[in-house]
PDB file of C-alpha atoms and ligand atoms in Angstrom:
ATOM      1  CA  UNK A  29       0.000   0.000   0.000  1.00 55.00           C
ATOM      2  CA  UNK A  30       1.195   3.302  -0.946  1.00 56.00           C
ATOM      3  CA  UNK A  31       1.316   6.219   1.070  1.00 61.00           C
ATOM      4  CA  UNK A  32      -1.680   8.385   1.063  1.00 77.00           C
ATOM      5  CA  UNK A  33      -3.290   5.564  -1.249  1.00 93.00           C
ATOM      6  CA  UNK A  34      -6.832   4.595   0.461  1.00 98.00           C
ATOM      7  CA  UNK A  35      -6.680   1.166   2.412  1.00 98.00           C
ATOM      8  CA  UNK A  36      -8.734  -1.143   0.662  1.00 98.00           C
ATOM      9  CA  UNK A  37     -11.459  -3.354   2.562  1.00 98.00           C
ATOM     10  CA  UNK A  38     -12.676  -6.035   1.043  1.00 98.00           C
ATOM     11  CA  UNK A  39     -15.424  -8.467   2.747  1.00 99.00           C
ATOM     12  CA  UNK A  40     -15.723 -11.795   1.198  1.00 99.00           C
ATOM     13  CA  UNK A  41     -18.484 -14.518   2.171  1.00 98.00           C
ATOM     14  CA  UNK A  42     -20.140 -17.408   0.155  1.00 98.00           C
ATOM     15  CA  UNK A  43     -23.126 -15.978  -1.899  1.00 98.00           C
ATOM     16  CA  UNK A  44     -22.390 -12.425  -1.388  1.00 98.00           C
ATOM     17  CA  UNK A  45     -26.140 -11.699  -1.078  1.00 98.00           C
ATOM     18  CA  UNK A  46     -26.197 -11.547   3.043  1.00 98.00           C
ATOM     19  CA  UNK A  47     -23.115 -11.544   5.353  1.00 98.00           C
ATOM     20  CA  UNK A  48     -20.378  -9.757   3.290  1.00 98.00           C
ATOM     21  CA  UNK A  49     -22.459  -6.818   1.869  1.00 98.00           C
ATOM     22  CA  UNK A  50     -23.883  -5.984   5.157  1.00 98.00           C
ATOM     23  CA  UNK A  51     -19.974  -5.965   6.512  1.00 98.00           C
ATOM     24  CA  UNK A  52     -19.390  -3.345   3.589  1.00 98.00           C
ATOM     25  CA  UNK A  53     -22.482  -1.558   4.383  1.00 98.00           C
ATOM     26  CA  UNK A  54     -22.069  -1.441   7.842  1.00 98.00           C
ATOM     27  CA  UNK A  55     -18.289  -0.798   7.962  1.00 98.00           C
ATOM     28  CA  UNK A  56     -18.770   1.909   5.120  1.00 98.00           C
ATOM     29  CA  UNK A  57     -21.234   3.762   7.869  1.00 98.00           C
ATOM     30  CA  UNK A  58     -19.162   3.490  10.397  1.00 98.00           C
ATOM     31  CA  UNK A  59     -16.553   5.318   8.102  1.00 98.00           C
ATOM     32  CA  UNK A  60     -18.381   7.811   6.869  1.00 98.00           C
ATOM     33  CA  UNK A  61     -19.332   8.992  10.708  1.00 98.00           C
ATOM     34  CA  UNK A  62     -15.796   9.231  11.362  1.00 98.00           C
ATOM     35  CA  UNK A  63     -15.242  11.094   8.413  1.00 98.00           C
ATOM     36  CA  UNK A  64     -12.820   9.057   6.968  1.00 98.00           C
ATOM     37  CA  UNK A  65     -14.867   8.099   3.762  1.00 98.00           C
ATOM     38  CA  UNK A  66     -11.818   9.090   1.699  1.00 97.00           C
ATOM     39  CA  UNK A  67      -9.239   7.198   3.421  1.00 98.00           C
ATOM     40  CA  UNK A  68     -11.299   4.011   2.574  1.00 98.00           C
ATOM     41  CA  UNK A  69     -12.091   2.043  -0.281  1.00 98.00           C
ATOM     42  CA  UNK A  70     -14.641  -0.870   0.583  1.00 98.00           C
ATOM     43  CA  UNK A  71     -16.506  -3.737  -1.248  1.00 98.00           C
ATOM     44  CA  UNK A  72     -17.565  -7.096  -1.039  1.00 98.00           C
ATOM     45  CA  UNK A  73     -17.257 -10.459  -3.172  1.00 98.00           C
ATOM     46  CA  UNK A  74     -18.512 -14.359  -3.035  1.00 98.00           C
ATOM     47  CA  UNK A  75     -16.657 -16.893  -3.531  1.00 98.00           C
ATOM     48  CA  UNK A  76     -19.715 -18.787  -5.351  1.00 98.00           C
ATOM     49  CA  UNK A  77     -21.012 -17.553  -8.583  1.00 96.00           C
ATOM     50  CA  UNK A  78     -25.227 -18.494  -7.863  1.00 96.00           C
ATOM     51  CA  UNK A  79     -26.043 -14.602  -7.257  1.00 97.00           C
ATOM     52  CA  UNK A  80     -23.655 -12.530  -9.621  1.00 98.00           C
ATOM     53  CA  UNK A  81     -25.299  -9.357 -10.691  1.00 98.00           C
ATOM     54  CA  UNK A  82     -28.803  -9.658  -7.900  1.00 98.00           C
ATOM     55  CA  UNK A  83     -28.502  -7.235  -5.438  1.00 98.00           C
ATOM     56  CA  UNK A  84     -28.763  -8.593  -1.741  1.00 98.00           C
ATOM     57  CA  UNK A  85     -31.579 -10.922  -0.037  1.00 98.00           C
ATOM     58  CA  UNK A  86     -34.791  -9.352   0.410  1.00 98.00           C
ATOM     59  CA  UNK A  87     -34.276 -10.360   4.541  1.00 98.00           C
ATOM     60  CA  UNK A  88     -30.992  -9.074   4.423  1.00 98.00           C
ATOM     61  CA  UNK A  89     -31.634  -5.528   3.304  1.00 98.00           C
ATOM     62  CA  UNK A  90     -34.979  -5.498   5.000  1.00 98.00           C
ATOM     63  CA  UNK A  91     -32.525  -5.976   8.319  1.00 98.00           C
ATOM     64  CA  UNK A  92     -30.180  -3.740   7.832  1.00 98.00           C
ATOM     65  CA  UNK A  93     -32.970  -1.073   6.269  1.00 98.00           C
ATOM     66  CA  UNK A  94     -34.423  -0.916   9.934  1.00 98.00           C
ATOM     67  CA  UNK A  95     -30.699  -0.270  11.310  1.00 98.00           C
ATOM     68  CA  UNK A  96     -30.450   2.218   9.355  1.00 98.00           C
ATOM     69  CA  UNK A  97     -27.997   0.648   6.423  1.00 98.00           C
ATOM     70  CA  UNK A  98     -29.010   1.170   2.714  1.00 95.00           C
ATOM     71  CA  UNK A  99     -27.402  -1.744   0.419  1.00 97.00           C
ATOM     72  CA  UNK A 100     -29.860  -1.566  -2.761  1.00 96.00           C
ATOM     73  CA  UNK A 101     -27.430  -0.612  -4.743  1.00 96.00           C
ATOM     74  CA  UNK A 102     -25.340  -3.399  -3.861  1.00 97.00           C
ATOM     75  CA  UNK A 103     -24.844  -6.210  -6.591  1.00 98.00           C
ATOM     76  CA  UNK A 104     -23.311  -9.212  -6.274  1.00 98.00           C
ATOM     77  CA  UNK A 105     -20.039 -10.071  -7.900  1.00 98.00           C
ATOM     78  CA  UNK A 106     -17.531 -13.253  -7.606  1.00 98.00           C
ATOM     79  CA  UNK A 107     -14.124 -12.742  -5.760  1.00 98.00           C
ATOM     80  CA  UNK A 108     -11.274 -12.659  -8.550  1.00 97.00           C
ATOM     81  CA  UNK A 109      -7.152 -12.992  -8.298  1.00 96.00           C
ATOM     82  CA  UNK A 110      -7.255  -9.181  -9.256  1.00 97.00           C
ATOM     83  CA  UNK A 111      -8.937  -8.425  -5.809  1.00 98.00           C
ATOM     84  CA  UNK A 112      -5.374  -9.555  -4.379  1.00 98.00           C
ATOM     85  CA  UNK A 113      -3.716  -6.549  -5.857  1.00 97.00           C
ATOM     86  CA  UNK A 114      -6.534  -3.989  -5.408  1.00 97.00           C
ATOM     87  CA  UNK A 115      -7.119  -5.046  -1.635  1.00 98.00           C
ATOM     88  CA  UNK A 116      -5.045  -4.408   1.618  1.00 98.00           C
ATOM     89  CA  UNK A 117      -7.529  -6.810   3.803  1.00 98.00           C
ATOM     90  CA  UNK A 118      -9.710  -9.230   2.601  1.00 98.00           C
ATOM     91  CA  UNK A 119     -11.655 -10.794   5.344  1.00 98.00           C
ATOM     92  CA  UNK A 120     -13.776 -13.753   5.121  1.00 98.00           C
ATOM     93  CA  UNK A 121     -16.642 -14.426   7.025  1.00 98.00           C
ATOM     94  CA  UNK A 122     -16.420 -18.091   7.941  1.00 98.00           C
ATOM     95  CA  UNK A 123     -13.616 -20.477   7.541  1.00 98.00           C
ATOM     96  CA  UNK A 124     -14.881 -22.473   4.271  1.00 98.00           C
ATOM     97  CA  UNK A 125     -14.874 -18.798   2.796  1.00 98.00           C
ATOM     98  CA  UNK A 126     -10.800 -18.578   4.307  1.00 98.00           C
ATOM     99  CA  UNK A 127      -9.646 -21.469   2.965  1.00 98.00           C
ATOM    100  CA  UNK A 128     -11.559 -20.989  -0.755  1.00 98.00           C
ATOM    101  CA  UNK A 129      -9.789 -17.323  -0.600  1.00 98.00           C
ATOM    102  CA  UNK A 130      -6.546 -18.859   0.605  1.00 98.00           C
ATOM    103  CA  UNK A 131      -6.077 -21.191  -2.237  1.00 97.00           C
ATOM    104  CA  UNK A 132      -6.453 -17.947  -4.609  1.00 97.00           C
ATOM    105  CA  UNK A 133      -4.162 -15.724  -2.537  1.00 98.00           C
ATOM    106  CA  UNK A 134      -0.724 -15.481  -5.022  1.00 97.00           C
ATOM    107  CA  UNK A 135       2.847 -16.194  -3.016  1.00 95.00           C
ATOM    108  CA  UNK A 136       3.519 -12.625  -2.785  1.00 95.00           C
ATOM    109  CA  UNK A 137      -0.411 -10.508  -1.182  1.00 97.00           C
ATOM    110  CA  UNK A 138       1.368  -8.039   0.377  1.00 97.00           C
ATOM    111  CA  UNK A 139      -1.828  -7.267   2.570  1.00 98.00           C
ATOM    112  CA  UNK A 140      -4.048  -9.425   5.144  1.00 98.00           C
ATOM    113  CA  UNK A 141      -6.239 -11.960   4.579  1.00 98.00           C
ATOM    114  CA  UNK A 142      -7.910 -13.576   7.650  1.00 98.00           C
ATOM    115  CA  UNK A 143     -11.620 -13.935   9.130  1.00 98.00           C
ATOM    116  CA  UNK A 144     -13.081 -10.475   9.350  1.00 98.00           C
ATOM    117  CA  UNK A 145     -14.108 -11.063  13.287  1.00 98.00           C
ATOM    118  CA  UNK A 146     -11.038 -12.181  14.479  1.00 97.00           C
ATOM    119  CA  UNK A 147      -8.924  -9.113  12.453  1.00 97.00           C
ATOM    120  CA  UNK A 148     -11.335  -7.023  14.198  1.00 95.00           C
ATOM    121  CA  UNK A 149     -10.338  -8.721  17.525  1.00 91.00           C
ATOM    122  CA  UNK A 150     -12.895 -11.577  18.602  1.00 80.00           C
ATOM    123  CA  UNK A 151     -10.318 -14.133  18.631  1.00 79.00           C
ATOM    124  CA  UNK A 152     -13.202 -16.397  20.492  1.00 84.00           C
ATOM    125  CA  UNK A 153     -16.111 -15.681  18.507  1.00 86.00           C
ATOM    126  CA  UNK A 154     -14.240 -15.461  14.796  1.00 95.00           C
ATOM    127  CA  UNK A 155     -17.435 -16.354  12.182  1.00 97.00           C
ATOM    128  CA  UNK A 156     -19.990 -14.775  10.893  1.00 98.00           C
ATOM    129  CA  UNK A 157     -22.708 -17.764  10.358  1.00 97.00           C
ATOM    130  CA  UNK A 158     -24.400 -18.316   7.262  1.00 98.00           C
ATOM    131  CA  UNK A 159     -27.925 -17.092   7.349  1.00 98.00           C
ATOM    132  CA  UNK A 160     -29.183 -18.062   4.514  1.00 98.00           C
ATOM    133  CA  UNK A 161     -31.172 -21.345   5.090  1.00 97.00           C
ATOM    134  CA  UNK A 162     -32.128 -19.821   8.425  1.00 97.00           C
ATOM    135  CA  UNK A 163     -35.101 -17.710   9.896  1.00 97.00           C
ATOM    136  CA  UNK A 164     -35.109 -13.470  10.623  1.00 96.00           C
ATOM    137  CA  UNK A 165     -33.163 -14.474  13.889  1.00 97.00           C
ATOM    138  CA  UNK A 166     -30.111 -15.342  11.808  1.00 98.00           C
ATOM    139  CA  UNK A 167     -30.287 -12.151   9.713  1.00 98.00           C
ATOM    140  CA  UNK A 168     -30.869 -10.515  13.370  1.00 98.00           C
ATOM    141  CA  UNK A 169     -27.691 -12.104  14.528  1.00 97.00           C
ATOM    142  CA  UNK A 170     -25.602 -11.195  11.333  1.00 98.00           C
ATOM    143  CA  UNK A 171     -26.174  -7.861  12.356  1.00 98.00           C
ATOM    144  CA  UNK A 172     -25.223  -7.749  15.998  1.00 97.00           C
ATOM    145  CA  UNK A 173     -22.073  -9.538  14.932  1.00 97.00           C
ATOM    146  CA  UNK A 174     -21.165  -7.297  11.940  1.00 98.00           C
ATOM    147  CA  UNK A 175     -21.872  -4.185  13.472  1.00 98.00           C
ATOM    148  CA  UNK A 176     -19.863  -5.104  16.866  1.00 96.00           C
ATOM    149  CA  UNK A 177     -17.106  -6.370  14.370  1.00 97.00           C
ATOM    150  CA  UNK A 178     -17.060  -3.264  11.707  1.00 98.00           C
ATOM    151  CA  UNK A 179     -16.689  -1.270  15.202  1.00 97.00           C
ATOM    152  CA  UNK A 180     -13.753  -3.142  16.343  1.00 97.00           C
ATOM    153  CA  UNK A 181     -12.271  -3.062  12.712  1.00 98.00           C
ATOM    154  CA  UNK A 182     -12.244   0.381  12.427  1.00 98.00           C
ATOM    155  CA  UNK A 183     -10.853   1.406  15.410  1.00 97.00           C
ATOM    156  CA  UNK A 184      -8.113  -1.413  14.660  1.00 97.00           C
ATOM    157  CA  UNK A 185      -7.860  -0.427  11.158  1.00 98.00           C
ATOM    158  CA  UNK A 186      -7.322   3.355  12.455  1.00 97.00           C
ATOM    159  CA  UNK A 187      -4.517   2.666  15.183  1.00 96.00           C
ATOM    160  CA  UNK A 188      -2.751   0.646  12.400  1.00 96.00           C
ATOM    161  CA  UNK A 189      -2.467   3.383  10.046  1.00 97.00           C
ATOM    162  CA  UNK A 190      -2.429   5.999  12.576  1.00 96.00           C
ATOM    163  CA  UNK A 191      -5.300   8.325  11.285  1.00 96.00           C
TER     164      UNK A 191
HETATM  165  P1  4NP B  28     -23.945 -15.207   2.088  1.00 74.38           P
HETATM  166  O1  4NP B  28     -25.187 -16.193   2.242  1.00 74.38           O
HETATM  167  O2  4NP B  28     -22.753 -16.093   1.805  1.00 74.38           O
HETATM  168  O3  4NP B  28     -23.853 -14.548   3.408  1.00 74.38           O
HETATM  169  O4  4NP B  28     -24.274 -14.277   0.951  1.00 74.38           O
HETATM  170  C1  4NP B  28     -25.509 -17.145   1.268  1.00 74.38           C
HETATM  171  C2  4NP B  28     -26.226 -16.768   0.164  1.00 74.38           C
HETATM  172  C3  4NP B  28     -26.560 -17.715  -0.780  1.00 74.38           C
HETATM  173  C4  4NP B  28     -26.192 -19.027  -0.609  1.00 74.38           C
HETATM  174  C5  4NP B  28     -25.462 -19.413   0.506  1.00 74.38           C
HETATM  175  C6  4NP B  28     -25.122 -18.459   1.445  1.00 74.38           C
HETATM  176  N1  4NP B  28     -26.572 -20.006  -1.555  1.00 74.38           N
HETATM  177  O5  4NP B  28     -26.281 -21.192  -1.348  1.00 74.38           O
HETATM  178  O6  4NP B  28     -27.161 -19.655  -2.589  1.00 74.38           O
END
């Protein structure tokens, strides 16, 4: 990463329909009421291929619409090699989404790629679960988990970099 370049964020879960555009969503908030919008650059990818171009799940945005997050303008897109070079952190949400990442990581990522929960610091709680096949309790607890984590992130992510 280049001086003065902004740190790029990318979130990365299975469908990227639910857990990984809420992290950008949420994390992109959280940002923005810091004012650091500029010193960020943040997306999210899947590392399955079933959703490309949908925006996300009707339960997902209808949770995050009552917290407050807009992601309708969110579509989906697959995670490619190029995201290596364009990203400083790519954090997965779950471990099958680490170990799918890690076998496209080249030798030489300069940057960080690790679960998103335990880079923000919850070592003992590291994944985000998969809400999909699950009921608006899930989606609930997507939430409380991204929105603790995208917190934690940030005030990791600023300490780091020292702004
Ligand atoms: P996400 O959730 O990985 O948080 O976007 C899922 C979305 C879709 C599927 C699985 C998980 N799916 O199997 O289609």
């Amino acid at each position: 990463m280049s001086a003065g370049a902004p740190i790029g964020v990318l979130f990365v879960c299975l469908g990227n329909i639910c857990r990984s555009p809420t992290a950008a969503g949420v994390f992109a908030a959280r940002v923005a009421a810091a004012g650091l919008g500029p010193r960020f650059r943040i997306d999210s990818a899947g590392t399955g291929d079933w959703h490309l171009g949908k925006p996300p799940d009707p339960r997902t945005r209808r949770a995050a619409r009552a917290r407050g997050y807009d992601l309708e303008t969110l579509r989906a897109r697959r995670v490619e090699p190029a995201d290596f070079h364009r990203f400083d952190y790519i954090l997965a949400m779950d471990g099958a989404n680490l170990r799918d990442l890690e076998r496209l990581r080249p030798a030489n990522f300069p940057g960080r790629l690790d679960l998103f929960l335990r880079a923000a610091g919850s070592p003992a709680e590291p994944e985000v679960p998969d809400p999909y096949g699950g009921d608006a309790g899930h989606f609930e607890q997507v939430l409380d988990l991204i929105e603790r984590g995208a917190e934690h992130l940030l005030a990791t992510l600023r300490a780091r970099h020292g702004i």
